[in-house]
Amino acid sequence: MWRYLRDIGKGFWSILLSMQITLRYLFTRAVTVQYPEEKRELPTRALTRHVLTIDLESKDLKCTACDMCARICPVNCIYLEGEGKGKARRATWFIIDHNLCMYCNLCVEVCPFDAISMWTGQYELGGFSRTNLVYGLDTMTADGFYPTIMTPRPPAGAAVKAPAAAGAGKQERKG
Amino acid sequence: MIGGVLESLYGLFGEWWIIPRLIEMFVVVSIIIGFISVAAMFLIWWERKISAHIQVRFGPMRVGGWHGWAQSIADGIKLLLKEDIIPARADRPIFILAPMVVFASALAAYVVIPFGPGLIVQDLNIGILYIIAISSLAVLGIIMAGWSSNNKYAALGALRSAAQAVSYEIPLIISLLGPLLIVGSLSMTKIVEAQYVPFILVQPLAFLIYFTCAVAETNRLPFDIPEAESELVAGFHVEYSGMRFAIFFMAEYANMFVVCAIATTVFLGGWKGPLLPPVAWFLIKTFFLLFVMMWLRWTLTRTRVDQLMNVAWKVLLPLAFVNLGITGLVMLLYPVG
Amino acid sequence: MTTVNLQLQQIKERAAETMEEMWVNMGPQHPSTHGVLRLLIKLDGEVVRECIPYMGYMHRCHEKIGENRSYVQIIPYTDRLDYLASMYNNWAYCLGCERLMEIQIPERAEYLRIIIGELQRIASHLIWLGTFGLDLGNFTIFMWCFREREMVLDLFEAVSGQRINYSFMRIGGLALDVPEGWLADVKAFLAWLKPRFAEYDRLSTDNVIWQKRIQGVGILKPEDAISYAASGPMLRGSGIQWDLRRDDPYGIYDRFDFDIPIGTSGDVWDRFWVRRREMEESVKIVEQGLRDIPPGPVLAPVAKKLRAPVGDIYSRVESPRGELGHYLIADGSEKPYRYKVRAPTFVNLSALPVMLPGCLVADAVAVLGSIDIVLCEVDR
């Protein structure tokens, strides 16, 4: 009999304790970000969309159409063609299909000239048809220069320190 | 044409006063339906807000500007415009009738709720009995819905609902008997008038039992096993959509209001209170109880069927009897007069 | 069997059919099957008599795809196995490749892998606790757990740029070093997380309804757990102390000091309680990692075109759900000849028909939730 009453009392008390904590939460601030009005700040490394970077001095594309990115891509979403020989080689046709891209960043890592980047901070890629997500050479170069993995010091904020990865990668590529 | 209708009504009842009486009834029912709709919409919005803030979210924020106050209206319009689907293998007449039965039982209970002194549609001398009888009708509608849907989940939900309603009605009534013994009347107005101090101070145990049973009666967490989203998908109304679903939904909130209004009347002193007008006091108390109900819902875990029965038969019922016995004994020893 | 017996059998079967037993399809569209699992359940009233799980609605030929990709290209695909613990899939796969190719990964990378892995375990267990609460009907704990999980995802996003499918580990280490100040962020997150456990406990562990709901249901006996090859919290919940981090240490787990929580009776409560305490152990491991982490490179020098020598390897890690193994057969080319994933939840799920009979429908949902299935991994 005593145990029966004590169990009821204990159960009731535990429910009250639970209610106390939910009441406290009722008056804590919500963590929701009201998206179109507020936007959360993306870290520098957020993988968003591809851009082809431009050499700051010559204002030319760094890309030499070496086809490395297209070959490493696991889903074959990069198509490109180039013209010219050696260092003068330039891409004439460069398409990335973001419908297929699975944002693995392998193309960026494999690029020997630091010519492609996904650290753009532009994540609102929505479109009304599938072709809106297929980016060509013009849409990918319009945005100019972005920091990439090999950029020595990206702009302030979340500074990136990746000498090891970049260094190791470079040595490999040279060798 | 109206003249013709009046003529025939006159002919039917043979008494002239039936006509203004009918008009009065029509007006009153319209007011009640209007009140239920507005209250239900407000409660739905309110519940969404409370749940959101407990869960560190905002809840509806867009529709209507200030904190999404028009969200329920928008949802209601959406549900009205949705296609009305009746499953091919369903029992059509019963499927259509079920939400009406549920809603009618919720509606009818409003007749004896005393919002203020004199602000009661019909002060029946058996007010409490009437409410208990009428609100038991809702389970009939739920069984109809579950059975006619021709869906295994719905049938399971309906069976659970039947078992739950039968079990919880008994401690609910017996817990109400304590205060009723003190008052000596079943009339809602008399009950309020008899409370010089709110009965919750005199009968705290009865209040707790009543409130637990009330939560179970309205099929809400932690006793929402007839709906049990994660087990039975949506229980008895799994096949309902559009307006019929909206009616079920509204009936749930209307029922919540009814049980909280009874609790206010019987245990919290009804419309009595200083300074503010009686209606305001009544609504404040009722809405506070509704808040507690929502608070419980967003705190607790769902019970299991067998535990639900255990709580009803092994905890609530004995305690209710103890309460009744003690009340009777005290009444016998110290007659209030 | 004699004719008479056969007839008796038939009569019994017919009688069973006329009794109020019914087959109910739970899933593939059901709120608590966590994806597209289909359970065929025989119900006697509310009591489950029999359960047949059907899997494969989300089969994506993961292993066959892997056989047609080079070793590096498989990494992003492994993310998509167990999307709640992507880092572990990366880890198990890269570990296999590194052993196959005999690559020694740098010290810092080992530490970072463990820190990231244990954070991933916390995130995965948090989401498990949340969805388990949802199965039991408690919505609030779901949202609270998600809030903390989002913080882990923020940390991972700062590291890898992705929130779910990180593809962060590489054969030979990690893709990148962590950004400056990230380790301090992790410390701040742990300081925020530790008091939250008490809050979850208020809502779940200490609450009488929660306790009564999960105690004594879905019992998996230790011998059944072993014979069904269950692993992870399922096995430990049944009282068997088996954790690959301690019993077959990969990486540098042998340098860390942590406890392995085990259950006593093997019911849902034990599995819940094991996972709940594992989160605290993970916090301990991360703290030790943060204390000891050395500077240095994070990626070993590896060849541009990775070719594995002829041979095979089975690498396993203790993922939040159990033993996650990747089996690779290399034929000397750029691609694996055969690639097989041992998915822990697939194996754990096969023990479901043992646990369910005798439960109520509500318990069935709780038991299913306690397995912590991820259908992407089950079906592959």
GROMACS .gro file of C-alpha atoms in nm, chain A:
model
  175
    1MET     CA    1   0.000   0.000   0.000
    2TRP     CA    2   0.273   0.240   0.100
    3ARG     CA    3   0.475   0.146  -0.208
    4TYR     CA    4   0.172   0.200  -0.429
    5LEU     CA    5   0.123   0.552  -0.296
    6ARG     CA    6   0.492   0.628  -0.314
    7ASP     CA    7   0.505   0.519  -0.679
    8ILE     CA    8   0.215   0.746  -0.764
    9GLY     CA    9   0.379   1.034  -0.579
   10LYS     CA   10   0.713   0.975  -0.748
   11GLY     CA   11   0.558   0.956  -1.092
   12PHE     CA   12   0.364   1.273  -1.030
   13TRP     CA   13   0.674   1.451  -0.908
   14SER     CA   14   0.879   1.342  -1.211
   15ILE     CA   15   0.609   1.477  -1.440
   16LEU     CA   16   0.621   1.807  -1.252
   17LEU     CA   17   0.999   1.819  -1.294
   18SER     CA   18   0.965   1.764  -1.668
   19MET     CA   19   0.704   2.035  -1.682
   20GLN     CA   20   0.930   2.272  -1.499
   21ILE     CA   21   1.202   2.241  -1.759
   22THR     CA   22   0.965   2.284  -2.051
   23LEU     CA   23   0.828   2.595  -1.882
   24ARG     CA   24   1.180   2.730  -1.859
   25TYR     CA   25   1.231   2.660  -2.226
   26LEU     CA   26   0.907   2.838  -2.311
   27PHE     CA   27   1.080   3.162  -2.221
   28THR     CA   28   1.418   3.099  -2.380
   29ARG     CA   29   1.499   3.255  -2.710
   30ALA     CA   30   1.423   3.060  -3.025
   31VAL     CA   31   1.717   2.958  -3.239
   32THR     CA   32   1.533   2.968  -3.569
   33VAL     CA   33   1.681   3.183  -3.843
   34GLN     CA   34   1.403   3.355  -4.035
   35TYR     CA   35   1.552   3.275  -4.368
   36PRO     CA   36   1.469   3.529  -4.636
   37GLU     CA   37   1.502   3.819  -4.392
   38GLU     CA   38   1.793   3.686  -4.191
   39LYS     CA   39   2.066   3.475  -4.336
   40ARG     CA   40   2.319   3.283  -4.142
   41GLU     CA   41   2.678   3.354  -4.215
   42LEU     CA   42   2.840   3.075  -4.407
   43PRO     CA   43   3.188   2.965  -4.314
   44THR     CA   44   3.453   3.035  -4.575
   45ARG     CA   45   3.473   2.673  -4.668
   46ALA     CA   46   3.106   2.622  -4.739
   47LEU     CA   47   3.084   2.438  -5.068
   48THR     CA   48   2.828   2.622  -5.272
   49ARG     CA   49   2.874   2.652  -5.648
   50HIS     CA   50   3.162   2.631  -5.886
   51VAL     CA   51   3.346   2.932  -6.022
   52LEU     CA   52   3.649   2.954  -6.244
   53THR     CA   53   3.903   3.187  -6.093
   54ILE     CA   54   4.084   3.466  -6.273
   55ASP     CA   55   4.448   3.555  -6.254
   56LEU     CA   56   4.453   3.892  -6.081
   57GLU     CA   57   4.726   4.041  -6.302
   58SER     CA   58   4.633   3.927  -6.647
   59LYS     CA   59   4.258   3.909  -6.579
   60ASP     CA   60   4.260   3.580  -6.762
   61LEU     CA   61   4.109   3.251  -6.659
   62LYS     CA   62   4.360   3.035  -6.479
   63CYS     CA   63   4.209   2.724  -6.628
   64THR     CA   64   4.418   2.549  -6.891
   65ALA     CA   65   4.158   2.288  -6.978
   66CYS     CA   66   4.381   2.006  -6.860
   67ASP     CA   67   4.077   1.787  -6.798
   68MET     CA   68   4.190   1.684  -6.448
   69CYS     CA   69   3.865   1.792  -6.282
   70ALA     CA   70   3.651   1.620  -6.540
   71ARG     CA   71   3.840   1.297  -6.490
   72ILE     CA   72   3.828   1.297  -6.109
   73CYS     CA   73   3.459   1.383  -6.092
   74PRO     CA   74   3.277   1.074  -5.964
   75VAL     CA   75   2.951   1.166  -6.134
   76ASN     CA   76   3.093   1.310  -6.458
   77CYS     CA   77   2.922   1.644  -6.420
   78ILE     CA   78   3.205   1.848  -6.575
   79TYR     CA   79   3.240   1.874  -6.952
   80LEU     CA   80   3.511   2.085  -7.105
   81GLU     CA   81   3.701   2.146  -7.423
   82GLY     CA   82   4.014   2.352  -7.477
   83GLU     CA   83   4.221   2.516  -7.742
   84GLY     CA   84   4.593   2.578  -7.772
   85LYS     CA   85   4.904   2.402  -7.650
   86GLY     CA   86   5.093   2.400  -7.323
   87LYS     CA   87   5.056   2.708  -7.105
   88ALA     CA   88   4.860   2.893  -7.368
   89ARG     CA   89   4.585   2.635  -7.364
   90ARG     CA   90   4.252   2.783  -7.264
   91ALA     CA   91   3.904   2.642  -7.211
   92THR     CA   92   3.657   2.719  -7.483
   93TRP     CA   93   3.374   2.523  -7.347
   94PHE     CA   94   3.329   2.450  -6.976
   95ILE     CA   95   3.005   2.322  -6.834
   96ILE     CA   96   2.925   2.201  -6.485
   97ASP     CA   97   2.591   2.037  -6.433
   98HIS     CA   98   2.484   2.114  -6.078
   99ASN     CA   99   2.197   1.871  -6.108
  100LEU     CA  100   2.455   1.595  -6.090
  101CYS     CA  101   2.723   1.750  -5.874
  102MET     CA  102   2.750   1.591  -5.533
  103TYR     CA  103   2.967   1.860  -5.378
  104CYS     CA  104   3.264   1.646  -5.294
  105ASN     CA  105   3.521   1.916  -5.374
  106LEU     CA  106   3.748   1.665  -5.550
  107CYS     CA  107   3.770   1.877  -5.866
  108VAL     CA  108   3.892   2.173  -5.662
  109GLU     CA  109   4.153   1.969  -5.482
  110VAL     CA  110   4.285   1.808  -5.795
  111CYS     CA  111   4.324   2.129  -5.996
  112PRO     CA  112   4.696   2.202  -6.039
  113PHE     CA  113   4.642   2.570  -6.119
  114ASP     CA  114   4.397   2.661  -5.847
  115ALA     CA  115   4.159   2.754  -6.126
  116ILE     CA  116   3.830   2.625  -5.992
  117SER     CA  117   3.668   2.693  -5.659
  118MET     CA  118   3.352   2.611  -5.473
  119TRP     CA  119   3.399   2.863  -5.192
  120THR     CA  120   3.173   3.130  -5.328
  121GLY     CA  121   2.915   3.180  -5.056
  122GLN     CA  122   2.637   3.178  -5.313
  123TYR     CA  123   2.399   2.906  -5.212
  124GLU     CA  124   2.070   3.024  -5.354
  125LEU     CA  125   2.088   2.824  -5.671
  126GLY     CA  126   1.718   2.756  -5.717
  127GLY     CA  127   1.581   2.763  -6.068
  128PHE     CA  128   1.261   2.688  -6.251
  129SER     CA  129   1.405   2.429  -6.484
  130ARG     CA  130   1.687   2.182  -6.482
  131THR     CA  131   1.883   2.376  -6.736
  132ASN     CA  132   1.904   2.665  -6.490
  133LEU     CA  133   2.144   2.457  -6.289
  134VAL     CA  134   2.380   2.390  -6.576
  135TYR     CA  135   2.652   2.652  -6.552
  136GLY     CA  136   2.853   2.746  -6.854
  137LEU     CA  137   3.175   2.936  -6.896
  138ASP     CA  138   3.008   3.279  -6.885
  139THR     CA  139   2.813   3.227  -6.562
  140MET     CA  140   3.107   3.068  -6.391
  141THR     CA  141   3.359   3.342  -6.458
  142ALA     CA  142   3.130   3.637  -6.398
  143ASP     CA  143   3.203   3.645  -6.030
  144GLY     CA  144   3.577   3.695  -6.047
  145PHE     CA  145   3.819   3.575  -5.787
  146TYR     CA  146   3.743   3.361  -5.486
  147PRO     CA  147   3.972   3.208  -5.229
  148THR     CA  148   4.045   2.844  -5.286
  149ILE     CA  149   4.229   2.577  -5.100
  150MET     CA  150   4.558   2.699  -5.240
  151THR     CA  151   4.499   3.064  -5.168
  152PRO     CA  152   4.770   3.162  -4.918
  153ARG     CA  153   4.564   3.393  -4.697
  154PRO     CA  154   4.194   3.429  -4.761
  155PRO     CA  155   4.018   3.748  -4.649
  156ALA     CA  156   3.947   3.807  -4.282
  157GLY     CA  157   3.702   3.598  -4.088
  158ALA     CA  158   3.749   3.227  -4.065
  159ALA     CA  159   4.107   3.220  -4.179
  160VAL     CA  160   4.214   2.901  -4.347
  161LYS     CA  161   4.540   2.740  -4.263
  162ALA     CA  162   4.608   2.458  -4.496
  163PRO     CA  163   4.972   2.459  -4.587
  164ALA     CA  164   5.010   2.089  -4.524
  165ALA     CA  165   4.736   1.972  -4.752
  166ALA     CA  166   4.821   2.218  -5.021
  167GLY     CA  167   5.191   2.158  -4.990
  168ALA     CA  168   5.159   1.784  -5.002
  169GLY     CA  169   4.928   1.808  -5.295
  170LYS     CA  170   5.160   2.039  -5.486
  171GLN     CA  171   5.461   1.824  -5.439
  172GLU     CA  172   5.270   1.530  -5.569
  173ARG     CA  173   5.158   1.715  -5.873
  174LYS     CA  174   5.504   1.840  -5.952
  175GLY     CA  175   5.651   1.498  -5.912
   0.00000   0.00000   0.00000
